[in-house]
Amino acid sequence: MVGFIPLDAVGPPGERWAWGLLSAEERIRAERRVRASSRLEFTVAHALKRLMLAEATGADPMTLRFAPRDEHGKPALTGGEEGFDFNLSHTAGAVACAVVSGGGAENGIGIDLEAADRRITLELADRFFAADETGWIRAQPQPDQAFLAVWTLKEAFVKAAGRGLALGLTAFSVRPPPDQGPDPQPARLLRQEGEACLPQPVRLWQWLTPSGHRVGLGLTGPEVEQATVTVRTGWPGLTRTGSGHESGIG
């Protein structure tokens, strides 16, 4: 399940409710953010995390507790609510959270979210991406959009692997789907080397939201071939749109 919240759909009541869901430690982290927009992103993202995991586990969202899963630092549920993996992403104007059952050493999920109008420098691809990805990006009619498509997929992969950027962005190559719309479309993992050769299969998806945000999703685990992706836009209590809208794909 993926929850997606456009922040322009969050009014003052939703922001207050989100703040009330956070732990004391999360509130301290939110207050450290200087810009009001950044505090809103953090607050809504972590409230969404709690709401989605509460729905998945049946627990009270305010009682959920988290700790690093391993030495790589990816957060995990504790206190008897283990068995789920989750990941957050927030950017200008939107936040997203992805949750999957069966979280653990062999299962992981990662999500990355970027505004499609974000300004980028193509030289970043030369510095950080694999050569085949850089060549593909520069050959596209809209190289900036191609860069963001590759970037969100690579971020989703390393987050699903649970090792962050230390995994090495040149140790694997991805290819975005040819058609980008509001529904998740399968992307391809072209190559894995070294630490990026994960012990379990990997699947990738990508889509472009109506709000103009590009989303990359990665999932790894022994049963990913049977996985389906459901996206819920909006969330009761957080947004003005009530129960939200759901879409899904295999």
mmCIF file of C-alpha atoms in Angstrom:
data_model
loop_
_atom_site.group_PDB
_atom_site.id
_atom_site.type_symbol
_atom_site.label_atom_id
_atom_site.label_comp_id
_atom_site.label_asym_id
_atom_site.label_seq_id
_atom_site.Cartn_x
_atom_site.Cartn_y
_atom_site.Cartn_z
ATOM 1 C CA MET A 1 0.000 0.000 0.000
ATOM 2 C CA VAL A 2 1.188 3.499 -0.880
ATOM 3 C CA GLY A 3 -0.330 6.584 0.708
ATOM 4 C CA PHE A 4 0.107 9.859 -1.167
ATOM 5 C CA ILE A 5 -0.810 13.275 0.248
ATOM 6 C CA PRO A 6 -0.696 16.487 -1.815
ATOM 7 C CA LEU A 7 0.007 19.106 0.834
ATOM 8 C CA ASP A 8 -2.369 21.625 -0.705
ATOM 9 C CA ALA A 9 -5.139 19.208 0.344
ATOM 10 C CA VAL A 10 -4.119 19.508 4.017
ATOM 11 C CA GLY A 11 -5.935 22.316 5.822
ATOM 12 C CA PRO A 12 -5.324 23.690 9.335
ATOM 13 C CA PRO A 13 -7.545 21.009 10.969
ATOM 14 C CA GLY A 14 -5.588 18.249 9.233
ATOM 15 C CA GLU A 15 -2.270 19.789 10.236
ATOM 16 C CA ARG A 16 -3.364 20.040 13.876
ATOM 17 C CA TRP A 17 -4.554 16.439 13.879
ATOM 18 C CA ALA A 18 -1.293 15.278 12.299
ATOM 19 C CA TRP A 19 0.700 17.118 14.967
ATOM 20 C CA GLY A 20 -1.302 15.366 17.677
ATOM 21 C CA LEU A 21 -0.309 11.952 16.309
ATOM 22 C CA LEU A 22 3.440 12.568 16.570
ATOM 23 C CA SER A 23 5.646 11.378 19.389
ATOM 24 C CA ALA A 24 7.588 13.863 21.506
ATOM 25 C CA GLU A 25 10.782 12.973 19.620
ATOM 26 C CA GLU A 26 9.091 13.498 16.234
ATOM 27 C CA ARG A 27 7.790 16.895 17.353
ATOM 28 C CA ILE A 28 11.288 17.965 18.361
ATOM 29 C CA ARG A 29 12.589 16.928 14.946
ATOM 30 C CA ALA A 30 9.762 18.830 13.232
ATOM 31 C CA GLU A 31 10.426 21.998 15.255
ATOM 32 C CA ARG A 32 14.079 21.965 14.197
ATOM 33 C CA ARG A 33 13.005 22.688 10.646
ATOM 34 C CA VAL A 34 13.261 26.393 9.903
ATOM 35 C CA ARG A 35 10.782 26.716 7.036
ATOM 36 C CA ALA A 36 7.055 26.250 7.722
ATOM 37 C CA SER A 37 6.676 24.239 4.509
ATOM 38 C CA SER A 38 9.401 21.833 5.634
ATOM 39 C CA ARG A 39 7.759 21.410 9.053
ATOM 40 C CA LEU A 40 4.461 20.639 7.333
ATOM 41 C CA GLU A 41 6.101 18.030 5.089
ATOM 42 C CA PHE A 42 7.702 16.308 8.077
ATOM 43 C CA THR A 43 4.584 16.441 10.238
ATOM 44 C CA VAL A 44 2.209 15.070 7.620
ATOM 45 C CA ALA A 45 4.675 12.403 6.455
ATOM 46 C CA HIS A 46 5.163 10.984 9.944
ATOM 47 C CA ALA A 47 1.470 11.200 10.765
ATOM 48 C CA LEU A 48 0.704 9.310 7.544
ATOM 49 C CA LYS A 49 3.291 6.681 8.521
ATOM 50 C CA ARG A 50 1.546 6.162 11.844
ATOM 51 C CA LEU A 51 -1.935 6.012 10.307
ATOM 52 C CA MET A 52 -0.940 3.497 7.646
ATOM 53 C CA LEU A 53 0.907 1.239 10.069
ATOM 54 C CA ALA A 54 -1.969 1.452 12.551
ATOM 55 C CA GLU A 55 -4.364 0.340 9.819
ATOM 56 C CA ALA A 56 -2.020 -2.526 8.889
ATOM 57 C CA THR A 57 -1.390 -3.735 12.442
ATOM 58 C CA GLY A 58 -4.624 -2.823 14.209
ATOM 59 C CA ALA A 59 -2.649 -0.812 16.790
ATOM 60 C CA ASP A 60 -3.286 2.716 18.081
ATOM 61 C CA PRO A 61 -1.232 5.081 15.850
ATOM 62 C CA MET A 62 -0.039 7.060 18.866
ATOM 63 C CA THR A 63 1.388 3.983 20.628
ATOM 64 C CA LEU A 64 3.589 2.775 17.765
ATOM 65 C CA ARG A 65 7.304 2.790 18.521
ATOM 66 C CA PHE A 66 10.292 2.683 16.199
ATOM 67 C CA ALA A 67 13.993 1.834 16.348
ATOM 68 C CA PRO A 68 16.768 1.245 13.779
ATOM 69 C CA ARG A 69 16.371 -2.179 12.145
ATOM 70 C CA ASP A 70 20.116 -2.770 11.842
ATOM 71 C CA GLU A 71 23.456 -1.013 11.553
ATOM 72 C CA HIS A 72 22.312 0.716 8.370
ATOM 73 C CA GLY A 73 19.735 2.692 10.359
ATOM 74 C CA LYS A 74 16.493 2.016 8.498
ATOM 75 C CA PRO A 75 13.621 2.483 11.003
ATOM 76 C CA ALA A 76 11.479 -0.502 11.976
ATOM 77 C CA LEU A 77 8.492 -1.122 14.227
ATOM 78 C CA THR A 78 9.176 -2.460 17.705
ATOM 79 C CA GLY A 79 7.132 -3.607 20.683
ATOM 80 C CA GLY A 80 5.408 -6.626 19.204
ATOM 81 C CA GLU A 81 4.274 -4.940 15.973
ATOM 82 C CA GLU A 82 7.124 -6.254 13.819
ATOM 83 C CA GLY A 83 6.446 -7.910 10.488
ATOM 84 C CA PHE A 84 5.972 -4.796 8.359
ATOM 85 C CA ASP A 85 8.445 -2.678 6.423
ATOM 86 C CA PHE A 86 7.745 0.945 5.561
ATOM 87 C CA ASN A 87 9.413 3.905 3.962
ATOM 88 C CA LEU A 88 8.753 7.649 3.729
ATOM 89 C CA SER A 89 9.464 10.326 1.183
ATOM 90 C CA HIS A 90 8.569 14.008 1.142
ATOM 91 C CA THR A 91 9.325 16.822 -1.242
ATOM 92 C CA ALA A 92 7.969 20.225 -2.178
ATOM 93 C CA GLY A 93 4.185 19.968 -2.128
ATOM 94 C CA ALA A 94 3.661 16.293 -1.270
ATOM 95 C CA VAL A 95 4.485 13.363 0.998
ATOM 96 C CA ALA A 96 4.255 9.601 0.511
ATOM 97 C CA CYS A 97 4.526 6.469 2.629
ATOM 98 C CA ALA A 98 4.805 2.853 1.478
ATOM 99 C CA VAL A 99 3.979 -0.146 3.695
ATOM 100 C CA VAL A 100 4.404 -3.879 3.030
ATOM 101 C CA SER A 101 3.785 -6.895 5.230
ATOM 102 C CA GLY A 102 6.593 -9.345 5.896
ATOM 103 C CA GLY A 103 9.259 -6.755 6.618
ATOM 104 C CA GLY A 104 12.607 -8.083 7.756
ATOM 105 C CA ALA A 105 16.047 -9.052 6.555
ATOM 106 C CA GLU A 106 14.662 -10.629 3.359
ATOM 107 C CA ASN A 107 11.917 -8.096 2.595
ATOM 108 C CA GLY A 108 12.052 -4.387 2.046
ATOM 109 C CA ILE A 109 10.207 -1.471 0.488
ATOM 110 C CA GLY A 110 11.471 1.904 -0.676
ATOM 111 C CA ILE A 111 9.766 4.961 -2.121
ATOM 112 C CA ASP A 112 11.049 8.217 -3.560
ATOM 113 C CA LEU A 113 9.092 11.287 -4.519
ATOM 114 C CA GLU A 114 10.216 14.327 -6.508
ATOM 115 C CA ALA A 115 8.416 17.334 -7.942
ATOM 116 C CA ALA A 116 8.434 16.942 -11.726
ATOM 117 C CA ASP A 117 9.346 20.612 -12.170
ATOM 118 C CA ARG A 118 12.410 20.345 -9.942
ATOM 119 C CA ARG A 119 15.438 21.983 -11.516
ATOM 120 C CA ILE A 120 18.347 19.621 -11.969
ATOM 121 C CA THR A 121 21.821 19.651 -13.494
ATOM 122 C CA LEU A 122 22.510 16.821 -15.923
ATOM 123 C CA GLU A 123 26.132 16.719 -14.792
ATOM 124 C CA LEU A 124 24.811 14.988 -11.666
ATOM 125 C CA ALA A 125 24.032 11.981 -13.847
ATOM 126 C CA ASP A 126 27.638 11.888 -15.064
ATOM 127 C CA ARG A 127 28.854 11.948 -11.449
ATOM 128 C CA PHE A 128 26.483 9.502 -9.805
ATOM 129 C CA PHE A 129 24.724 7.280 -12.362
ATOM 130 C CA ALA A 130 25.899 4.278 -14.357
ATOM 131 C CA ALA A 131 27.163 5.006 -17.856
ATOM 132 C CA ASP A 132 24.244 3.232 -19.571
ATOM 133 C CA GLU A 133 21.773 5.342 -17.582
ATOM 134 C CA THR A 134 23.555 8.585 -18.407
ATOM 135 C CA GLY A 135 23.577 7.746 -22.109
ATOM 136 C CA TRP A 136 19.866 6.920 -22.032
ATOM 137 C CA ILE A 137 19.021 10.154 -20.192
ATOM 138 C CA ARG A 138 20.880 12.358 -22.658
ATOM 139 C CA ALA A 139 19.192 10.621 -25.589
ATOM 140 C CA GLN A 140 15.667 11.421 -24.370
ATOM 141 C CA PRO A 141 13.557 14.328 -25.725
ATOM 142 C CA GLN A 142 13.265 15.703 -22.164
ATOM 143 C CA PRO A 143 16.548 14.846 -20.410
ATOM 144 C CA ASP A 144 15.541 16.635 -17.190
ATOM 145 C CA GLN A 145 12.442 14.469 -16.832
ATOM 146 C CA ALA A 146 14.432 11.371 -17.759
ATOM 147 C CA PHE A 147 16.936 12.218 -15.016
ATOM 148 C CA LEU A 148 14.175 12.473 -12.402
ATOM 149 C CA ALA A 149 12.656 9.198 -13.600
ATOM 150 C CA VAL A 150 15.983 7.385 -13.150
ATOM 151 C CA TRP A 151 16.745 9.160 -9.875
ATOM 152 C CA THR A 152 13.462 8.212 -8.173
ATOM 153 C CA LEU A 153 13.857 4.560 -9.213
ATOM 154 C CA LYS A 154 17.446 4.383 -7.969
ATOM 155 C CA GLU A 155 16.471 5.975 -4.647
ATOM 156 C CA ALA A 156 13.590 3.517 -4.291
ATOM 157 C CA PHE A 157 15.963 0.596 -4.955
ATOM 158 C CA VAL A 158 18.558 1.579 -2.353
ATOM 159 C CA LYS A 159 15.865 2.329 0.220
ATOM 160 C CA ALA A 160 14.201 -1.047 -0.369
ATOM 161 C CA ALA A 161 17.611 -2.694 0.038
ATOM 162 C CA GLY A 162 17.854 -0.934 3.408
ATOM 163 C CA ARG A 163 21.425 0.282 2.940
ATOM 164 C CA GLY A 164 20.939 3.787 1.604
ATOM 165 C CA LEU A 165 23.314 5.486 -0.812
ATOM 166 C CA ALA A 166 26.215 3.522 0.660
ATOM 167 C CA LEU A 167 25.088 0.716 -1.649
ATOM 168 C CA GLY A 168 26.610 2.646 -4.563
ATOM 169 C CA LEU A 169 24.505 4.173 -7.332
ATOM 170 C CA THR A 170 26.735 2.902 -10.144
ATOM 171 C CA ALA A 171 26.474 -0.750 -9.015
ATOM 172 C CA PHE A 172 23.058 -1.165 -10.656
ATOM 173 C CA SER A 173 21.082 0.251 -13.571
ATOM 174 C CA VAL A 174 17.369 0.946 -13.948
ATOM 175 C CA ARG A 175 15.115 1.843 -16.848
ATOM 176 C CA PRO A 176 11.873 3.799 -16.382
ATOM 177 C CA PRO A 177 8.664 2.560 -18.018
ATOM 178 C CA PRO A 178 7.944 4.004 -21.485
ATOM 179 C CA ASP A 179 4.551 5.378 -20.467
ATOM 180 C CA GLN A 180 4.155 7.573 -17.383
ATOM 181 C CA GLY A 181 0.661 8.198 -16.029
ATOM 182 C CA PRO A 182 -1.219 8.275 -12.730
ATOM 183 C CA ASP A 183 -1.183 4.473 -12.292
ATOM 184 C CA PRO A 184 1.950 2.547 -11.242
ATOM 185 C CA GLN A 185 3.776 1.018 -14.211
ATOM 186 C CA PRO A 186 6.516 -1.642 -13.999
ATOM 187 C CA ALA A 187 10.074 -0.373 -14.458
ATOM 188 C CA ARG A 188 13.128 -2.517 -15.179
ATOM 189 C CA LEU A 189 16.204 -3.387 -13.166
ATOM 190 C CA LEU A 190 18.796 -3.881 -15.904
ATOM 191 C CA ARG A 191 21.957 -4.722 -13.961
ATOM 192 C CA GLN A 192 23.228 -5.514 -10.455
ATOM 193 C CA GLU A 193 26.839 -5.821 -9.338
ATOM 194 C CA GLY A 194 28.658 -6.268 -6.036
ATOM 195 C CA GLU A 195 26.663 -5.140 -2.997
ATOM 196 C CA ALA A 196 23.713 -4.330 -5.261
ATOM 197 C CA CYS A 197 23.234 -8.060 -5.994
ATOM 198 C CA LEU A 198 20.460 -8.507 -3.465
ATOM 199 C CA PRO A 199 19.657 -12.031 -2.187
ATOM 200 C CA GLN A 200 15.973 -11.696 -3.127
ATOM 201 C CA PRO A 201 14.130 -10.662 -6.311
ATOM 202 C CA VAL A 202 13.427 -6.967 -6.869
ATOM 203 C CA ARG A 203 10.514 -5.208 -8.570
ATOM 204 C CA LEU A 204 10.244 -1.537 -9.450
ATOM 205 C CA TRP A 205 7.301 0.683 -10.366
ATOM 206 C CA GLN A 206 6.908 4.319 -11.342
ATOM 207 C CA TRP A 207 4.112 6.793 -11.944
ATOM 208 C CA LEU A 208 3.391 10.520 -12.299
ATOM 209 C CA THR A 209 0.718 11.923 -9.998
ATOM 210 C CA PRO A 210 -1.936 14.437 -11.111
ATOM 211 C CA SER A 211 -0.287 16.929 -8.743
ATOM 212 C CA GLY A 212 2.916 16.779 -10.812
ATOM 213 C CA HIS A 213 5.074 14.499 -8.657
ATOM 214 C CA ARG A 214 7.123 11.603 -9.961
ATOM 215 C CA VAL A 215 7.111 8.513 -7.739
ATOM 216 C CA GLY A 216 9.483 5.543 -7.735
ATOM 217 C CA LEU A 217 8.685 2.405 -5.728
ATOM 218 C CA GLY A 218 10.957 -0.564 -5.023
ATOM 219 C CA LEU A 219 10.114 -3.888 -3.404
ATOM 220 C CA THR A 220 12.393 -6.811 -2.606
ATOM 221 C CA GLY A 221 11.550 -10.197 -1.123
ATOM 222 C CA PRO A 222 10.862 -13.830 -1.981
ATOM 223 C CA GLU A 223 7.266 -13.182 -3.084
ATOM 224 C CA VAL A 224 7.568 -9.921 -5.024
ATOM 225 C CA GLU A 225 6.472 -11.501 -8.304
ATOM 226 C CA GLN A 226 2.954 -11.790 -6.847
ATOM 227 C CA ALA A 227 2.959 -8.266 -5.401
ATOM 228 C CA THR A 228 0.324 -5.697 -6.307
ATOM 229 C CA VAL A 229 0.531 -1.958 -5.723
ATOM 230 C CA THR A 230 -2.402 0.020 -4.343
ATOM 231 C CA VAL A 231 -2.128 3.801 -4.141
ATOM 232 C CA ARG A 232 -4.414 5.824 -1.886
ATOM 233 C CA THR A 233 -4.474 9.561 -2.549
ATOM 234 C CA GLY A 234 -5.718 11.493 0.451
ATOM 235 C CA TRP A 235 -6.385 10.168 3.949
ATOM 236 C CA PRO A 236 -9.325 10.627 6.322
ATOM 237 C CA GLY A 237 -8.543 13.307 8.881
ATOM 238 C CA LEU A 238 -5.444 14.582 7.088
ATOM 239 C CA THR A 239 -6.964 15.885 3.878
ATOM 240 C CA ARG A 240 -10.128 17.643 2.821
ATOM 241 C CA THR A 241 -11.036 14.831 0.412
ATOM 242 C CA GLY A 242 -12.460 12.429 2.991
ATOM 243 C CA SER A 243 -11.681 8.759 2.432
ATOM 244 C CA GLY A 244 -9.313 9.376 -0.464
ATOM 245 C CA HIS A 245 -9.050 7.771 -3.888
ATOM 246 C CA GLU A 246 -7.488 4.348 -4.507
ATOM 247 C CA SER A 247 -5.901 2.930 -7.645
ATOM 248 C CA GLY A 248 -3.873 -0.226 -8.096
ATOM 249 C CA ILE A 249 -1.909 -2.425 -10.448
ATOM 250 C CA GLY A 250 -0.137 -5.775 -10.327
#
